[in-house]
């Protein structure tokens, strides 16, 4: 019996330490959540950082909502997207509603020979905020080898989701560093927090955006530039193919209004209280379980898409 006492004591302290660690982690998470979501505060995202805000993928969804929110704060807006017609429409809306100057650049981020044009069009502008929002995903969840037009999809996902973030940052960051102020907001995805089967290339590209942002934050925060990785779950947008907002799938306007308040407070954020809770749940979930949940969800979405396709 005496020989069992040391082992029992060891197990007791292991258990007590584990409980204490989990309690401290939960307390810290609750405190952080209250500080960010429960306390009234306003970020200094606006003309004080620089006159102009540049937003990619800005004619719809999250990108358009960031453009409107920044214009509301008095910033001049550069809209970059593929369709000149849509760009002109959104630019006119913002100019008339918020009484700020706007500029448009029509380019296809699926190509890699566009950045000299963007550099020329941005020359001379004092850019305070860059929102790297442009992105693309699969048409529907699918096994890697069965993704339609796989070669083209691989190239486009890398060009749009990865190359654009690096190249736009390369164009804008030097001016921010020179003035010792600025903010770069990189729109990643909750799919970049953990591997997501049946969206493997998309998930991997968004993980790159998250890691790239975290590295940049560490490199440039001492130089006055705040870099943020934004990791939303589902938002009611055309890209997500969700029409009606719900409490866990907010409209892009609701999401951005919430997310922009985290600038300066969180360099890595889910951007929205319910999404933050979902992110915390996934963070404490065993990796095998999160993979199983994601696989099950996407198998269901895949089956529904294929069934619908057969009917049409």
Coordinates of C-alpha atoms in Angstrom, one line a residue:
X1 CA 0.0 0.0 0.0
X2 CA 2.8 2.4 0.9
X3 CA 4.4 2.0 -2.5
X4 CA 1.2 3.3 -4.2
X5 CA 1.2 6.5 -2.2
X6 CA 3.8 8.4 -4.3
X7 CA 2.0 7.4 -7.6
X8 CA -1.3 8.6 -6.1
X9 CA 0.3 11.8 -5.0
X10 CA 1.8 12.4 -8.5
X11 CA -1.5 11.7 -10.2
X12 CA -3.2 14.1 -7.8
X13 CA -0.9 16.9 -8.7
X14 CA -1.1 16.2 -12.4
X15 CA -4.9 16.3 -12.2
X16 CA -4.8 19.5 -10.0
X17 CA -2.4 21.2 -12.4
X18 CA -4.5 20.3 -15.4
X19 CA -7.7 21.7 -13.8
X20 CA -5.8 24.8 -12.8
X21 CA -4.5 25.3 -16.3
X22 CA -7.9 24.8 -17.9
X23 CA -9.5 27.2 -15.3
X24 CA -6.8 29.8 -16.1
X25 CA -7.3 29.4 -19.8
X26 CA -11.0 29.7 -19.5
X27 CA -10.8 32.7 -17.3
X28 CA -8.3 34.4 -19.7
X29 CA -10.6 33.6 -22.6
X30 CA -13.7 35.1 -20.8
X31 CA -11.7 38.2 -19.8
X32 CA -10.5 38.7 -23.3
X33 CA -14.0 38.2 -24.7
X34 CA -15.4 40.8 -22.3
X35 CA -12.6 43.3 -23.1
X36 CA -13.2 43.0 -26.8
X37 CA -16.9 42.4 -27.1
X38 CA -18.4 43.7 -23.8
X39 CA -16.6 47.0 -23.3
X40 CA -17.4 50.1 -25.3
X41 CA -14.4 51.3 -27.3
X42 CA -13.6 52.7 -30.7
X43 CA -10.5 52.0 -32.8
X44 CA -8.5 54.8 -34.4
X45 CA -9.0 53.3 -37.9
X46 CA -9.5 56.4 -40.1
X47 CA -7.7 59.3 -41.8
X48 CA -5.2 59.6 -38.9
X49 CA -3.5 56.5 -40.4
X50 CA -3.4 58.0 -43.9
X51 CA -5.9 59.6 -46.3
X52 CA -6.6 56.5 -48.4
X53 CA -7.9 53.0 -47.8
X54 CA -7.3 50.3 -50.4
X55 CA -9.7 47.4 -50.6
X56 CA -9.4 44.4 -52.9
X57 CA -12.4 42.4 -53.9
X58 CA -14.5 45.4 -53.0
X59 CA -17.7 45.3 -55.1
X60 CA -19.6 42.9 -52.9
X61 CA -19.8 41.2 -49.5
X62 CA -17.1 41.8 -46.9
X63 CA -14.9 43.9 -49.2
X64 CA -17.7 46.3 -50.0
X65 CA -18.7 46.5 -46.3
X66 CA -15.1 47.4 -45.3
X67 CA -15.1 50.1 -48.0
X68 CA -18.3 51.6 -46.7
X69 CA -17.2 51.4 -43.1
X70 CA -13.9 53.1 -43.8
X71 CA -15.6 55.8 -46.0
X72 CA -18.0 56.4 -43.1
X73 CA -14.9 57.1 -41.0
X74 CA -13.8 59.8 -43.5
X75 CA -11.2 57.8 -45.5
X76 CA -10.9 58.2 -49.3
X77 CA -11.4 54.8 -51.0
X78 CA -9.6 52.9 -53.6
X79 CA -11.7 50.0 -54.9
X80 CA -9.9 47.2 -56.7
X81 CA -11.9 44.4 -58.4
X82 CA -12.4 42.7 -61.7
X83 CA -15.5 44.4 -63.2
X84 CA -15.2 48.0 -64.1
X85 CA -19.0 48.3 -64.3
X86 CA -19.5 47.1 -60.7
X87 CA -16.5 49.2 -59.5
X88 CA -18.1 52.3 -61.0
X89 CA -21.4 51.5 -59.4
X90 CA -20.0 51.0 -55.9
X91 CA -17.7 54.0 -56.2
X92 CA -20.6 56.2 -57.1
X93 CA -22.6 54.8 -54.2
X94 CA -19.8 55.5 -51.7
X95 CA -19.0 58.9 -53.0
X96 CA -22.7 60.0 -52.9
X97 CA -23.4 58.5 -49.5
X98 CA -20.3 59.4 -47.6
X99 CA -19.0 62.4 -49.5
X100 CA -15.5 61.0 -49.9
X101 CA -13.2 60.8 -52.9
X102 CA -13.1 57.4 -54.6
X103 CA -10.8 55.7 -57.2
X104 CA -11.2 52.4 -59.0
X105 CA -8.7 49.9 -60.5
X106 CA -10.1 47.1 -62.6
X107 CA -7.8 44.0 -62.6
X108 CA -8.3 40.3 -62.4
X109 CA -6.4 38.9 -59.4
X110 CA -6.4 35.5 -61.2
X111 CA -3.6 36.8 -63.2
X112 CA -0.1 37.7 -62.0
X113 CA 0.8 40.5 -64.5
X114 CA -1.4 43.1 -62.9
X115 CA 0.8 44.6 -60.2
X116 CA 2.7 47.1 -62.2
X117 CA -0.7 48.7 -63.2
X118 CA -1.8 48.7 -59.6
X119 CA 1.5 50.3 -58.5
X120 CA 1.2 53.0 -61.1
X121 CA -2.4 53.7 -60.1
X122 CA -1.6 53.9 -56.4
X123 CA 1.5 56.1 -56.9
X124 CA 1.4 59.3 -54.8
X125 CA -1.5 58.2 -52.5
X126 CA -1.0 58.3 -48.7
X127 CA -2.4 54.9 -47.9
X128 CA -3.4 54.3 -44.3
X129 CA -5.4 51.0 -44.5
X130 CA -5.1 48.0 -46.8
X131 CA -7.8 45.4 -46.8
X132 CA -6.7 42.3 -48.6
X133 CA -10.1 40.8 -49.1
X134 CA -10.2 39.4 -52.6
X135 CA -10.6 35.6 -52.5
X136 CA -12.1 32.6 -54.1
X137 CA -13.1 29.1 -53.1
X138 CA -14.4 25.9 -54.7
X139 CA -17.8 25.8 -56.4
X140 CA -18.7 23.1 -53.9
X141 CA -16.9 20.8 -51.5
X142 CA -15.1 18.1 -53.4
X143 CA -12.3 15.5 -53.1
X144 CA -9.0 17.0 -54.4
X145 CA -8.7 14.8 -57.5
X146 CA -12.4 15.3 -58.4
X147 CA -12.4 19.1 -58.4
X148 CA -13.6 20.2 -61.8
X149 CA -10.9 21.9 -63.9
X150 CA -8.4 21.2 -61.2
X151 CA -5.3 22.7 -62.9
X152 CA -7.1 26.0 -63.4
X153 CA -8.6 26.0 -59.9
X154 CA -5.1 25.4 -58.3
X155 CA -3.6 28.3 -60.2
X156 CA -6.5 30.7 -59.5
X157 CA -6.7 29.8 -55.8
X158 CA -3.0 30.5 -55.3
X159 CA -3.0 33.6 -57.4
X160 CA -6.1 35.1 -55.8
X161 CA -5.8 33.9 -52.2
X162 CA -2.0 34.0 -51.8
X163 CA -0.1 36.0 -54.4
X164 CA -2.5 38.9 -54.1
X165 CA -2.0 39.3 -50.4
X166 CA 1.8 39.2 -50.7
X167 CA 2.0 41.5 -53.7
X168 CA -0.5 44.1 -52.4
X169 CA 1.4 44.1 -49.1
X170 CA 4.7 44.6 -50.9
X171 CA 3.2 47.6 -52.8
X172 CA 1.6 49.4 -49.8
X173 CA 3.8 48.5 -46.7
X174 CA 6.8 50.7 -47.6
X175 CA 4.8 53.9 -47.3
X176 CA 3.3 52.8 -44.0
X177 CA 6.8 52.0 -42.6
X178 CA 8.1 55.3 -43.8
X179 CA 5.3 57.2 -41.9
X180 CA 5.4 54.7 -39.0
X181 CA 1.6 54.1 -39.1
X182 CA -0.9 52.1 -41.0
X183 CA -3.1 49.0 -40.8
X184 CA -3.2 45.9 -43.0
X185 CA -6.2 43.7 -42.6
X186 CA -5.9 40.3 -44.3
X187 CA -9.2 38.5 -44.6
X188 CA -8.4 34.8 -44.1
X189 CA -11.1 32.3 -43.0
X190 CA -12.0 30.0 -40.2
X191 CA -11.1 27.3 -42.8
X192 CA -7.5 28.5 -42.3
X193 CA -7.5 27.8 -38.6
X194 CA -7.8 24.0 -39.0
X195 CA -7.6 21.6 -42.0
X196 CA -10.9 21.4 -43.8
X197 CA -11.3 18.2 -45.9
X198 CA -13.0 18.6 -49.3
X199 CA -11.8 22.2 -49.4
X200 CA -8.2 21.3 -49.0
X201 CA -6.6 23.8 -51.4
X202 CA -8.8 26.7 -50.2
X203 CA -8.2 25.8 -46.6
X204 CA -4.4 25.7 -47.2
X205 CA -4.4 29.0 -49.0
X206 CA -6.3 30.6 -46.1
X207 CA -3.9 29.1 -43.6
X208 CA -1.1 30.8 -45.5
X209 CA -2.9 34.1 -45.2
X210 CA -3.2 33.6 -41.4
X211 CA 0.5 32.6 -40.9
X212 CA 1.7 35.4 -43.3
X213 CA -0.3 37.9 -41.3
X214 CA 1.0 36.7 -37.9
X215 CA 4.6 36.8 -39.1
X216 CA 4.1 40.4 -40.5
X217 CA 2.6 41.5 -37.3
X218 CA 5.6 40.3 -35.3
X219 CA 8.0 42.0 -37.9
X220 CA 6.3 45.4 -38.2
X221 CA 4.3 46.2 -35.0
X222 CA 7.4 48.0 -33.6
X223 CA 7.5 50.1 -36.8
X224 CA 4.0 51.4 -36.2
X225 CA 2.1 49.1 -38.7
X226 CA -0.7 46.9 -37.3
X227 CA -1.3 43.7 -39.3
X228 CA -4.4 41.7 -38.6
X229 CA -5.5 38.2 -39.6
X230 CA -9.4 38.1 -39.8
X231 CA -10.8 34.6 -39.6
X232 CA -14.6 34.6 -40.1
X233 CA -16.8 31.6 -40.1
X234 CA -19.8 31.8 -42.5
X235 CA -21.0 35.3 -43.5
X236 CA -24.1 35.9 -45.6
X237 CA -22.4 36.7 -48.9
X238 CA -22.6 35.6 -52.5
X239 CA -19.2 33.8 -52.1
X240 CA -20.6 31.8 -49.2
X241 CA -23.9 31.3 -51.1
X242 CA -25.9 32.4 -48.1
X243 CA -28.7 34.8 -48.7
X244 CA -30.4 35.3 -45.3
X245 CA -28.3 36.5 -42.3
X246 CA -28.7 34.6 -39.0
X247 CA -27.1 35.0 -35.6
X248 CA -24.2 32.7 -36.5
X249 CA -24.1 33.8 -40.2
X250 CA -24.2 37.6 -40.0
X251 CA -24.5 40.0 -42.9
X252 CA -21.3 41.4 -44.2
X253 CA -22.2 44.8 -42.8
X254 CA -22.8 43.4 -39.3
X255 CA -19.6 41.4 -39.5
X256 CA -17.4 44.3 -40.6
X257 CA -18.9 46.7 -38.0
X258 CA -17.9 44.2 -35.4
X259 CA -14.6 43.2 -36.8
X260 CA -13.2 46.7 -37.3
X261 CA -13.5 47.3 -33.5
X262 CA -10.9 44.6 -33.0
X263 CA -8.2 46.5 -34.9
X264 CA -5.5 47.4 -32.5
X265 CA -6.8 44.9 -29.9
X266 CA -6.4 41.6 -31.6
X267 CA -3.9 40.8 -34.3
X268 CA -5.7 37.5 -35.0
X269 CA -9.5 37.6 -34.7
X270 CA -12.7 35.8 -35.7
X271 CA -14.2 39.3 -36.0
X272 CA -17.7 38.6 -34.5
X273 CA -18.7 37.4 -31.0
X274 CA -20.5 34.2 -32.1
X275 CA -17.6 33.4 -34.5
X276 CA -15.2 34.0 -31.6
X277 CA -17.1 31.5 -29.5
X278 CA -17.1 29.0 -32.4
X279 CA -13.4 29.6 -32.9
X280 CA -12.7 28.9 -29.2
X281 CA -14.7 25.6 -29.3
X282 CA -12.7 24.4 -32.3
X283 CA -9.5 25.4 -30.6
X284 CA -10.1 23.1 -27.6
X285 CA -11.5 20.3 -29.8
X286 CA -9.2 17.4 -30.5
X287 CA -7.9 17.6 -34.1
X288 CA -9.3 14.3 -35.0
X289 CA -12.8 15.5 -34.0
X290 CA -12.6 18.8 -35.8
X291 CA -11.5 16.9 -38.9
X292 CA -14.5 14.6 -38.5
X293 CA -16.9 17.4 -38.0
X294 CA -15.6 19.3 -41.1
X295 CA -15.6 16.2 -43.2
X296 CA -19.2 15.3 -42.2
X297 CA -20.4 18.9 -42.9
X298 CA -18.7 19.1 -46.3
X299 CA -19.8 15.6 -47.3
X300 CA -23.4 16.8 -46.7
X301 CA -22.9 20.0 -48.8
X302 CA -21.3 18.0 -51.5
X303 CA -24.1 15.5 -51.7
X304 CA -26.7 18.2 -51.8
X305 CA -24.9 20.0 -54.6
X306 CA -24.5 16.8 -56.7
X307 CA -28.1 15.9 -56.2
X308 CA -29.2 19.3 -57.2
X309 CA -26.9 19.3 -60.3
X310 CA -28.5 16.0 -61.5
X311 CA -32.0 17.6 -61.3
X312 CA -30.9 20.6 -63.5

